[in-house]
Short mmCIF file of C-alpha atoms in Angstrom, two decimals:
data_model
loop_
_atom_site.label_atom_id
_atom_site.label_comp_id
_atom_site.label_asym_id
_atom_site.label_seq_id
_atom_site.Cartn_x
_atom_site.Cartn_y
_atom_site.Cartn_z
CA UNK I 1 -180.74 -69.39 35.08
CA UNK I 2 -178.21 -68.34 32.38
CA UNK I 3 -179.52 -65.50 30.14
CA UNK I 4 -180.14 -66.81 26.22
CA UNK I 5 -178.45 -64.15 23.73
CA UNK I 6 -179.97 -63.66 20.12
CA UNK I 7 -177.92 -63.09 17.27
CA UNK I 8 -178.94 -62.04 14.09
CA UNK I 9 -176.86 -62.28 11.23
CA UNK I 10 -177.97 -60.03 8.45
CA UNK I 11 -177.39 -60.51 4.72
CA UNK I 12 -176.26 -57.84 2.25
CA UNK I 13 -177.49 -57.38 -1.17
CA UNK I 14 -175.79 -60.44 -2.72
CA UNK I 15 -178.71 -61.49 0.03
CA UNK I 16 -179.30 -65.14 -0.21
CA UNK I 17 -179.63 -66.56 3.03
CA UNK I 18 -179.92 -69.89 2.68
CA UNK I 19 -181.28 -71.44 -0.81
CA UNK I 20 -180.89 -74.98 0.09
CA UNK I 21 -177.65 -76.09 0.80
CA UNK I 22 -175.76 -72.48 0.71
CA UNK I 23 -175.64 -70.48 3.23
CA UNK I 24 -174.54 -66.66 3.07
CA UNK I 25 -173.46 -66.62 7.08
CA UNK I 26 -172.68 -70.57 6.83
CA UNK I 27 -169.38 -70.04 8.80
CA UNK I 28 -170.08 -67.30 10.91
CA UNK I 29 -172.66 -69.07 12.04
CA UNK I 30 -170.63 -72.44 12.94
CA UNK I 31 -167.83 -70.38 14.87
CA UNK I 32 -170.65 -68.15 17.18
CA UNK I 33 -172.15 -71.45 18.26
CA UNK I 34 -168.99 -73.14 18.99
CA UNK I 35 -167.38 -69.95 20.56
CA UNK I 36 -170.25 -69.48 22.48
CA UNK I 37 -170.42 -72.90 23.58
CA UNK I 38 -166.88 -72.86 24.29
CA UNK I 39 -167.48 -70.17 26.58
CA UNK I 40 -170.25 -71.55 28.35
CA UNK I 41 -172.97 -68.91 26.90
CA UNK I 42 -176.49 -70.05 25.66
CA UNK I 43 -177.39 -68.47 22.21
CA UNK I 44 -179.64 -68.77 19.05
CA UNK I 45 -178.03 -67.47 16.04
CA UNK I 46 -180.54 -66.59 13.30
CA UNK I 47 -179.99 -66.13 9.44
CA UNK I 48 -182.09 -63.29 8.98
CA UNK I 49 -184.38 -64.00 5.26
CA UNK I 50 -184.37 -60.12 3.61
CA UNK I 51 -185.49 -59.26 0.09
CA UNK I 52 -181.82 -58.93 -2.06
CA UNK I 53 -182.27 -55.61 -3.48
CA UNK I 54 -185.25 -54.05 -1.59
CA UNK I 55 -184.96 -51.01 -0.17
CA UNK I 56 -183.69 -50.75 3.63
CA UNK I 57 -186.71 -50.11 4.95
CA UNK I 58 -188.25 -53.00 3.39
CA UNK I 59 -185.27 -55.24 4.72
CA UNK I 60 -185.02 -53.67 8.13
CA UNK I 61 -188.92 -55.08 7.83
CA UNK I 62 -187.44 -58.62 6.71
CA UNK I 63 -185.52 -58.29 10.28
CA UNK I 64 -188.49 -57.49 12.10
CA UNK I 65 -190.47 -60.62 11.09
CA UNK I 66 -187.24 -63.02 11.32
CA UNK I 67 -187.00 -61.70 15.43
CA UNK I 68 -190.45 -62.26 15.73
CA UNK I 69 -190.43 -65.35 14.43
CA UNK I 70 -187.46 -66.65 16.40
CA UNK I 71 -186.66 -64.48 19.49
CA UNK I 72 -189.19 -65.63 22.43
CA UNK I 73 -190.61 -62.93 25.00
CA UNK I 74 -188.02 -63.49 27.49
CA UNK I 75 -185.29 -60.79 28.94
CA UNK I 76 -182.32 -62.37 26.55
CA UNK I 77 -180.68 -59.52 25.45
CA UNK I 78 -180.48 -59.36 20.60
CA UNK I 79 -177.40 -58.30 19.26
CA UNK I 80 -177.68 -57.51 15.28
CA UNK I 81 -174.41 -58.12 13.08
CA UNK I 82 -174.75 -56.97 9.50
CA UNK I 83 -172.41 -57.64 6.64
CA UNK I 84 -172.70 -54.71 3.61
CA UNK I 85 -176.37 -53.55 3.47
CA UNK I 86 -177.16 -55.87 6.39
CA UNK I 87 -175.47 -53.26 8.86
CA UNK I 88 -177.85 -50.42 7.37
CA UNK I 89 -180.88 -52.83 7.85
CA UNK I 90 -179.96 -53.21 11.23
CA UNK I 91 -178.82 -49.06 12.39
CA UNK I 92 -182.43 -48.24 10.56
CA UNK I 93 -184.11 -51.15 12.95
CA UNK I 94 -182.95 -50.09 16.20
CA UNK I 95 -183.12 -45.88 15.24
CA UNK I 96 -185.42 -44.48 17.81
CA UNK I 97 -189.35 -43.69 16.50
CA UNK I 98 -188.50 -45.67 13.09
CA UNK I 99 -191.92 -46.60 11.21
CA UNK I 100 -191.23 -49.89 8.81
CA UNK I 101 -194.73 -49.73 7.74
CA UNK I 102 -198.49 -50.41 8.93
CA UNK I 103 -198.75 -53.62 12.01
CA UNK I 104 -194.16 -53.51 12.11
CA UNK I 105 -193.87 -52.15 15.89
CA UNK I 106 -189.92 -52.49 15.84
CA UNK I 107 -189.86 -50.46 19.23
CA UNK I 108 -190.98 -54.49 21.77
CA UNK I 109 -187.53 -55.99 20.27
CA UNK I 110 -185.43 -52.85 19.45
CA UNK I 111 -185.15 -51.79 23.08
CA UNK I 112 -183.76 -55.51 23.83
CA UNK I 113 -180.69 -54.67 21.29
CA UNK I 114 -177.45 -54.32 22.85
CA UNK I 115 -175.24 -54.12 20.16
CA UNK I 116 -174.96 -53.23 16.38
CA UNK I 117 -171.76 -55.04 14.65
CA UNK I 118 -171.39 -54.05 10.82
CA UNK I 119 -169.27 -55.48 8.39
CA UNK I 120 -167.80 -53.69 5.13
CA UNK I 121 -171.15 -51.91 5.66
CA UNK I 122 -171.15 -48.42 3.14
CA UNK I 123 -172.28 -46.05 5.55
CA UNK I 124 -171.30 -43.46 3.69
CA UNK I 125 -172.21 -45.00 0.53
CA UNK I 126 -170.57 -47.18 -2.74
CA UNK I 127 -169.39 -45.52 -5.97
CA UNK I 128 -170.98 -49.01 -7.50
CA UNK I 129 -174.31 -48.34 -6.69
CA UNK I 130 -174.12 -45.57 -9.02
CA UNK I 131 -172.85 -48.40 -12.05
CA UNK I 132 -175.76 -50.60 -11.04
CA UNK I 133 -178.47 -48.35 -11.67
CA UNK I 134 -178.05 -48.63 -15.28
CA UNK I 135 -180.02 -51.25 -17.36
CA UNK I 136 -176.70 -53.10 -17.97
CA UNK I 137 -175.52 -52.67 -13.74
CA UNK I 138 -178.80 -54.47 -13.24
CA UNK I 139 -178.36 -57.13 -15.72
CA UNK I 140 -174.91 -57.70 -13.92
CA UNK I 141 -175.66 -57.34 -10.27
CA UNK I 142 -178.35 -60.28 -11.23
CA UNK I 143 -175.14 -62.38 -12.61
CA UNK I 144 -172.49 -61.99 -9.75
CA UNK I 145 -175.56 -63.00 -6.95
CA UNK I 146 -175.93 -66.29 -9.51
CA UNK I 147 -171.84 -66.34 -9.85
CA UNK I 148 -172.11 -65.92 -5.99
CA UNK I 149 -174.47 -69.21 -5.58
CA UNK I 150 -172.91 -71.13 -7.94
CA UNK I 151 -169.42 -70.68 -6.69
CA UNK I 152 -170.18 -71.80 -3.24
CA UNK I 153 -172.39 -75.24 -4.48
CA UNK I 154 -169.76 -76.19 -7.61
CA UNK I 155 -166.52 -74.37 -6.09
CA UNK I 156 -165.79 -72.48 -9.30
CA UNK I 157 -167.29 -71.76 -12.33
CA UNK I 158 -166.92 -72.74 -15.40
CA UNK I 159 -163.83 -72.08 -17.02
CA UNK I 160 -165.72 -70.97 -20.21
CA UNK I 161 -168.05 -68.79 -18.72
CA UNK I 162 -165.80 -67.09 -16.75
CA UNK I 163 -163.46 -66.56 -19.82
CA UNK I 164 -166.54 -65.00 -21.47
CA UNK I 165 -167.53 -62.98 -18.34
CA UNK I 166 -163.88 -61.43 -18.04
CA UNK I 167 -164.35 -60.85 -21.74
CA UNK I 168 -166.86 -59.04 -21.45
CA UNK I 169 -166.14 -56.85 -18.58
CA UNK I 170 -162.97 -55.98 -20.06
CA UNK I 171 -164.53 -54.54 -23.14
CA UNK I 172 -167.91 -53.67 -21.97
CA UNK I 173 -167.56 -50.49 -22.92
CA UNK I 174 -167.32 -51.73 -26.33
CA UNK I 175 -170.24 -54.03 -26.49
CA UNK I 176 -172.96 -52.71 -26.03
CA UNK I 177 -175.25 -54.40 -28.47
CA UNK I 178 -174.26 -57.35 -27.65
CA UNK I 179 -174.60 -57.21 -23.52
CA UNK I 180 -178.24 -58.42 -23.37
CA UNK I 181 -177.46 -61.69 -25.40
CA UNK I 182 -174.27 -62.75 -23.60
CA UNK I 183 -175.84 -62.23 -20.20
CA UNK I 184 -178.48 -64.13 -21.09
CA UNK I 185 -176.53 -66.68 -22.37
CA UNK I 186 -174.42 -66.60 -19.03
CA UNK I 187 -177.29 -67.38 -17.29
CA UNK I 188 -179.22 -70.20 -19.26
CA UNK I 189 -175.53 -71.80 -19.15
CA UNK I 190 -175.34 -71.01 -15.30
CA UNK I 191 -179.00 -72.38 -14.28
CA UNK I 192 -178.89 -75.36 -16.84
CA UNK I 193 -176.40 -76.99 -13.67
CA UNK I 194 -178.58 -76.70 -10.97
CA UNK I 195 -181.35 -79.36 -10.70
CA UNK I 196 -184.65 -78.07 -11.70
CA UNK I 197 -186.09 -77.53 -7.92
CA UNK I 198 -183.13 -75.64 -7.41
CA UNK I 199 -183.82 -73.90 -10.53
CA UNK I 200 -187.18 -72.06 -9.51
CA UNK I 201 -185.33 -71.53 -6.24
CA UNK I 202 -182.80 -69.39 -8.32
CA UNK I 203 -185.42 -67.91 -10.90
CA UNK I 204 -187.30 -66.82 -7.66
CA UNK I 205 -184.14 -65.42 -5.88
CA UNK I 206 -182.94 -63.77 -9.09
CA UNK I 207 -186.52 -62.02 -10.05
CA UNK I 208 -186.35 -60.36 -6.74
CA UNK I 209 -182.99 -58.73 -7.54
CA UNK I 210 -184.42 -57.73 -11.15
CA UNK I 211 -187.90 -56.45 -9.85
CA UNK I 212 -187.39 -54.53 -6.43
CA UNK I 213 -183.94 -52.61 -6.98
CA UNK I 214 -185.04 -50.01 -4.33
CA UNK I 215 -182.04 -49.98 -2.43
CA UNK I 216 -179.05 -49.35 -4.74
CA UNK I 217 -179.92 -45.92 -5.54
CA UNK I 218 -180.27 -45.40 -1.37
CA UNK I 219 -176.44 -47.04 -1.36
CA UNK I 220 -174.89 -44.07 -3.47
CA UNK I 221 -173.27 -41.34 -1.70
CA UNK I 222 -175.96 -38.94 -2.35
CA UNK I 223 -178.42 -41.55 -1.55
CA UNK I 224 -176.98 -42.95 1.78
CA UNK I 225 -176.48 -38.81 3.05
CA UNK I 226 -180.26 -38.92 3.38
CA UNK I 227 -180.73 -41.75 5.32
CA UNK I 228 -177.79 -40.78 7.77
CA UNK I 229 -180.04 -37.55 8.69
CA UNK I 230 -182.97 -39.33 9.38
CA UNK I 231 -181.10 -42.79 11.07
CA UNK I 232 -180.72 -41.95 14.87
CA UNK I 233 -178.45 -43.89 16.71
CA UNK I 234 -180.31 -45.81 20.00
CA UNK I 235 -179.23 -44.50 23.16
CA UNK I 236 -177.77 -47.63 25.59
CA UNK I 237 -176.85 -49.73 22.15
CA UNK I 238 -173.01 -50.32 21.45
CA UNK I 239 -172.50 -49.41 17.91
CA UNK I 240 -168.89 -51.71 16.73
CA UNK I 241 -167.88 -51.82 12.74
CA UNK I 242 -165.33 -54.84 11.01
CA UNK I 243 -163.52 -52.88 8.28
CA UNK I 244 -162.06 -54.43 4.99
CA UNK I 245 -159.21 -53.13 2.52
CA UNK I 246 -158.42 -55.35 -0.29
CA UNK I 247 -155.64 -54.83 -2.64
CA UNK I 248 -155.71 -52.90 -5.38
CA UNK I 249 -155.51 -54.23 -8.79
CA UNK I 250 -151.81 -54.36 -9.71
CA UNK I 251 -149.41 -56.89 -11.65
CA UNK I 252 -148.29 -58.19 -8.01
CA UNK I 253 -151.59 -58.84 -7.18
CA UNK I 254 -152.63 -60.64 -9.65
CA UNK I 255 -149.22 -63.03 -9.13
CA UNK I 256 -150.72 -63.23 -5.39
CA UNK I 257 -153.76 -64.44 -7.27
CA UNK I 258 -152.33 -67.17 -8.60
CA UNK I 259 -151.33 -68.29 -12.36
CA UNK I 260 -154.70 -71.23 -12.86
CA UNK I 261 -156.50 -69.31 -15.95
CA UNK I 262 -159.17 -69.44 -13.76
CA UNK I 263 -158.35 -67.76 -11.26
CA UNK I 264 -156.86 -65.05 -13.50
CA UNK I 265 -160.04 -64.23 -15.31
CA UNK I 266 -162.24 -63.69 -11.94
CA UNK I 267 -159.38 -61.51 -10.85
CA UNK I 268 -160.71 -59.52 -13.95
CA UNK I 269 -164.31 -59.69 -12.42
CA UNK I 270 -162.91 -58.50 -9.02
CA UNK I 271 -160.76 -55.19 -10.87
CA UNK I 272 -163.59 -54.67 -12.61
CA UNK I 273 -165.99 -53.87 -9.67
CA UNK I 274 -162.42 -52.22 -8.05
CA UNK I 275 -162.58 -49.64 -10.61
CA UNK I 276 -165.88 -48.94 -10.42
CA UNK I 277 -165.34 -48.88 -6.38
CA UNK I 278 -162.44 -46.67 -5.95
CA UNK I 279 -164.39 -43.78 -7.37
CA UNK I 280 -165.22 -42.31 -4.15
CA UNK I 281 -166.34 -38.17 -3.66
CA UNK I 282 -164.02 -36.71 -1.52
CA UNK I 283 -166.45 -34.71 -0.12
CA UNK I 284 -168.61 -38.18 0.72
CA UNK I 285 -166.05 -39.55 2.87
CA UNK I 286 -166.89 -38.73 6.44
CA UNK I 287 -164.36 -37.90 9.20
CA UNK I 288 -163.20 -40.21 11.87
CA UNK I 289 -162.72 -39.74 15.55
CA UNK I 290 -159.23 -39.78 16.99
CA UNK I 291 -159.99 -42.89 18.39
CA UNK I 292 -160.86 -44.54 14.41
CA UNK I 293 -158.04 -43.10 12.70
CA UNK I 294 -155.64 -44.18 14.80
CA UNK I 295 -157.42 -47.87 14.90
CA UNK I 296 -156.81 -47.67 10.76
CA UNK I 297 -153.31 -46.75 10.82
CA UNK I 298 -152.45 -49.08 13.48
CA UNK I 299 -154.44 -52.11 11.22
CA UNK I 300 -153.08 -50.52 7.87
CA UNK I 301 -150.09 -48.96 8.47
CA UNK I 302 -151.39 -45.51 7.12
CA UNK I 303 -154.77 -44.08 7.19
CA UNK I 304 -156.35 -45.27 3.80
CA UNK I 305 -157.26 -42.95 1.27
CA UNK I 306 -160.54 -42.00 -0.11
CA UNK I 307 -159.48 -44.45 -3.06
CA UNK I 308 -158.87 -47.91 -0.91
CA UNK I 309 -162.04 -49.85 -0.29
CA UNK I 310 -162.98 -54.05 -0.82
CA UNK I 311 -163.43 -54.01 -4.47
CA UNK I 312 -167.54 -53.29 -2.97
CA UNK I 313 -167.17 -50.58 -0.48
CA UNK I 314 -165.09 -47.89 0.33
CA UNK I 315 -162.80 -48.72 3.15
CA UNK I 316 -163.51 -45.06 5.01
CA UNK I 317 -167.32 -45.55 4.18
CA UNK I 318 -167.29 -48.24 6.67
CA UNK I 319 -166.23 -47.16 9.81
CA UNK I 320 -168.76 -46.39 12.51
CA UNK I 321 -168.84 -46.96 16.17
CA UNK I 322 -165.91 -48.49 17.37
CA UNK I 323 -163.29 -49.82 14.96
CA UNK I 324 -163.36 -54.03 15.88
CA UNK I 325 -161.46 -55.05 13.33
CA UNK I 326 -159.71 -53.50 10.03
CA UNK I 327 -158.47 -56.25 8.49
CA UNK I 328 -156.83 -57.10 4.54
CA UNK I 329 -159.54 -58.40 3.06
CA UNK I 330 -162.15 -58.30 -0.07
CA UNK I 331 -165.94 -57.83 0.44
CA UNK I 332 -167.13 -61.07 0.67
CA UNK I 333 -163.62 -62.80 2.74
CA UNK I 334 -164.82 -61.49 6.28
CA UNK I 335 -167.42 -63.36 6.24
CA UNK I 336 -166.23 -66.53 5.52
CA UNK I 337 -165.59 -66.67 1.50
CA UNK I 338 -162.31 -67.03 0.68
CA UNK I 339 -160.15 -69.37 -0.64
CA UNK I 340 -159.30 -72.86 1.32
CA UNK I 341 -160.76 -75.33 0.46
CA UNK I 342 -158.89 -77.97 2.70
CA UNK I 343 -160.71 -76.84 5.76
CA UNK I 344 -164.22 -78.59 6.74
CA UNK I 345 -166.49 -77.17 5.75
CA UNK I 346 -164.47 -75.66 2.93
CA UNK I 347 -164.32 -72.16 2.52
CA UNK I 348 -165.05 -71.12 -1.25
CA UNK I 349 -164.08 -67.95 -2.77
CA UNK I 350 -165.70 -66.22 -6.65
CA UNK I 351 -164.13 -62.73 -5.62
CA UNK I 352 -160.43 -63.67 -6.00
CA UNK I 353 -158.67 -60.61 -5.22
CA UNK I 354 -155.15 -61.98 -4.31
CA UNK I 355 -155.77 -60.62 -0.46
CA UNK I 356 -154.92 -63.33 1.57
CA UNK I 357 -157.34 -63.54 4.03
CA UNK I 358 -157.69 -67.34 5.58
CA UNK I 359 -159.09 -69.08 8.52
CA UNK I 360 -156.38 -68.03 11.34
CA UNK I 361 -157.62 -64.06 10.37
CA UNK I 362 -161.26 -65.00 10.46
CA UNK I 363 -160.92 -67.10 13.50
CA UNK I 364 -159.09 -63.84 15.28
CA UNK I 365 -162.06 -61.58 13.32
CA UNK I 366 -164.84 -62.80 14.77
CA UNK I 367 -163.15 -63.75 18.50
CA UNK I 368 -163.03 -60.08 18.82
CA UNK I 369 -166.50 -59.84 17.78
CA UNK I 370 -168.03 -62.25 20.12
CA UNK I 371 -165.58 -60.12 22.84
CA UNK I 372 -167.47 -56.96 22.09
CA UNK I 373 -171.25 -58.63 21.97
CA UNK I 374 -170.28 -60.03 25.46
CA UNK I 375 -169.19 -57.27 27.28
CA UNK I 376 -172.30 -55.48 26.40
CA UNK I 377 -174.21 -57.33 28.57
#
């Protein structure tokens, strides 16, 4: 009897998983199946439900309960693939001894793990983190998870809204006794599309991010250097990492971002959170293995400096284990959103970053991830 592999696909901390119709992993998801299928290899791929913003213990906990819930008691080897905070969640769940709280025995499934796959995963931190802790970072990390939702069920936002939101990021400096009342604003005008069951959906989704904001001060550099002394790898588990480089903000990327206002304006969004992004310690950024650096010149031409990263991440933060993948891309295109809409199901970009990711790279992206969960076994 063929063995049954588990995959479990691990949100970040724009962490929707599925409200409704929207799915964070939707295409991921579609192209294991039918690559495994292809291949003739029985699997279950699971969207893993985690609390947005809690802190990775709490999520690594939100892991626990979705492999309980879905894995059976069989010898089918689980393979964990995390995008952004989803890759911590996942190193924390399989770290030897871990304790995610009173009646969570991780150690039944975490010996079954084979292999640990991370995508633009900071483990060395985010200079944005830092940004976010402040009343008005929380107020906005609250906005781009709504921009993210409403993106992929409209396609775009409004044009006026995001005229006002690239507004106000480029002078937010200058406003600030006026943030509170555009954001709200933003938002009324935002929820007011969705239909009103969708609406408490949102509300719901959105109070989480407000109320348990544990984990962004664990994602800053000083933050992440204490769970890296306390996160053990697992002995026997295959440790891979997809790496993402996005262009920085220039004249000749916003060209490459088209001339439609609208796109224009997000671009604004995107150079924002670039700015904010770039700002990395040099003494944060950890070394690389032989074996890495060359992998990043190879993909990149040059080894990227401790300024390049996804407009999210630092590109260095998020190398560990073997180097799958380094690929041009912003934050959120490995995983599926980018712009083309022509395919089916479309693929929707909000983080418009002029990097020209499409299908044919994701398609080649995640081949060489199903290569590596497959040889592990």
């Amino acid at each position: 009897m063929a063995t049954k592999h588990y995959i479990l696909l691990v949100p970040g901390f724009f962490g929707f998983a599925n409200l409704g119709e929207l799915l964070y992993f939707g295409h991921v998801r579609d192209y294991f199946v039918a690559e495994m299928a292809r291949r003739g290899v029985e699997v279950e791929v699971v969207q893993v439900l985690s609390h947005p913003t809690g802190s990775i213990r709490t999520r690594a906990g939100d892991l626990l309960r979705s492999i309980q819930t879905h894995v059976k008691d069989d010898d089918g080897p689980i393979h964990l693939i995390g995008h952004s905070t989803g890759g911590l969640d996942a190193r924390l769940f399989v770290s030897p001894g871990v304790l995610l709280g009173e009646d969570l025995d991780a150690e039944r499934y975490a010996r079954r793990v084979r292999t640990v796959v991370t995508v633009s995963t900071p483990h060395a931190g985010t200079p944005l983190a830092s940004f976010f802790l402040g009343l008005f970072g929380q107020k906005l990390l609250q906005l781009l998870s709504l921009f993210t939702v409403y993106v992929l069920r409209f396609g775009r936002l409004p044009l006026s809204v995001a005229f006002r939101m690239g507004s106000l990021l480029t002078r937010w400096d200058e406003q600030l006794g006026f943030r509170p009342t555009i954001l709200d604003q933003l938002f009324e005008q935002l929820l007011g599309d969705f239909s009103a069951e969708r609406r408490e959906d949102l509300v719901r989704f959105l109070g989480d991010v407000g109320n348990d904001a544990s984990l962004i001060p664990q994602l800053t550099p000083e933050g992440i250097d204490l769970f890296n002394a306390s996160c053990q790898d697992r002995p026997g588990v295959r440790y891979g990492s997809v790496i993402t480089q996005a262009r920085p903000p220039s004249f000749r990327a916003r060209l490459s971002a088209g001339l439609d206002p609208y796109a224009q304006i997000t671009h604004t969004v995107y150079s924002f959170l670039y700015g904010r992004t770039q700002r990395m310690p040099l003494t944060a950024i950890p070394p690389l293995t032989s074996v890495q650096a060359e992998a990043l010149v190879e993909a990149y031409g040059a080894l990227p400096g401790p300024q390049a990263c996804d407009g999210i991440v630092p590109t260095r933060s998020q190398v560990y284990g073997r180097v799958l993948a380094a690929v041009r891309a912003d934050h959120l295109d490995a995983i599926g959103h980018f712009d083309q809409p022509a395919h089916r199901p479309p693929h929707v970009d909000w983080l418009i970053s002029g990097s020209g990711f499409r299908r044919v790279q994701f398609e080649r992206l995640w081949n060489t991830v199903v290569d590596f969960v497959l040889l592990s076994t």
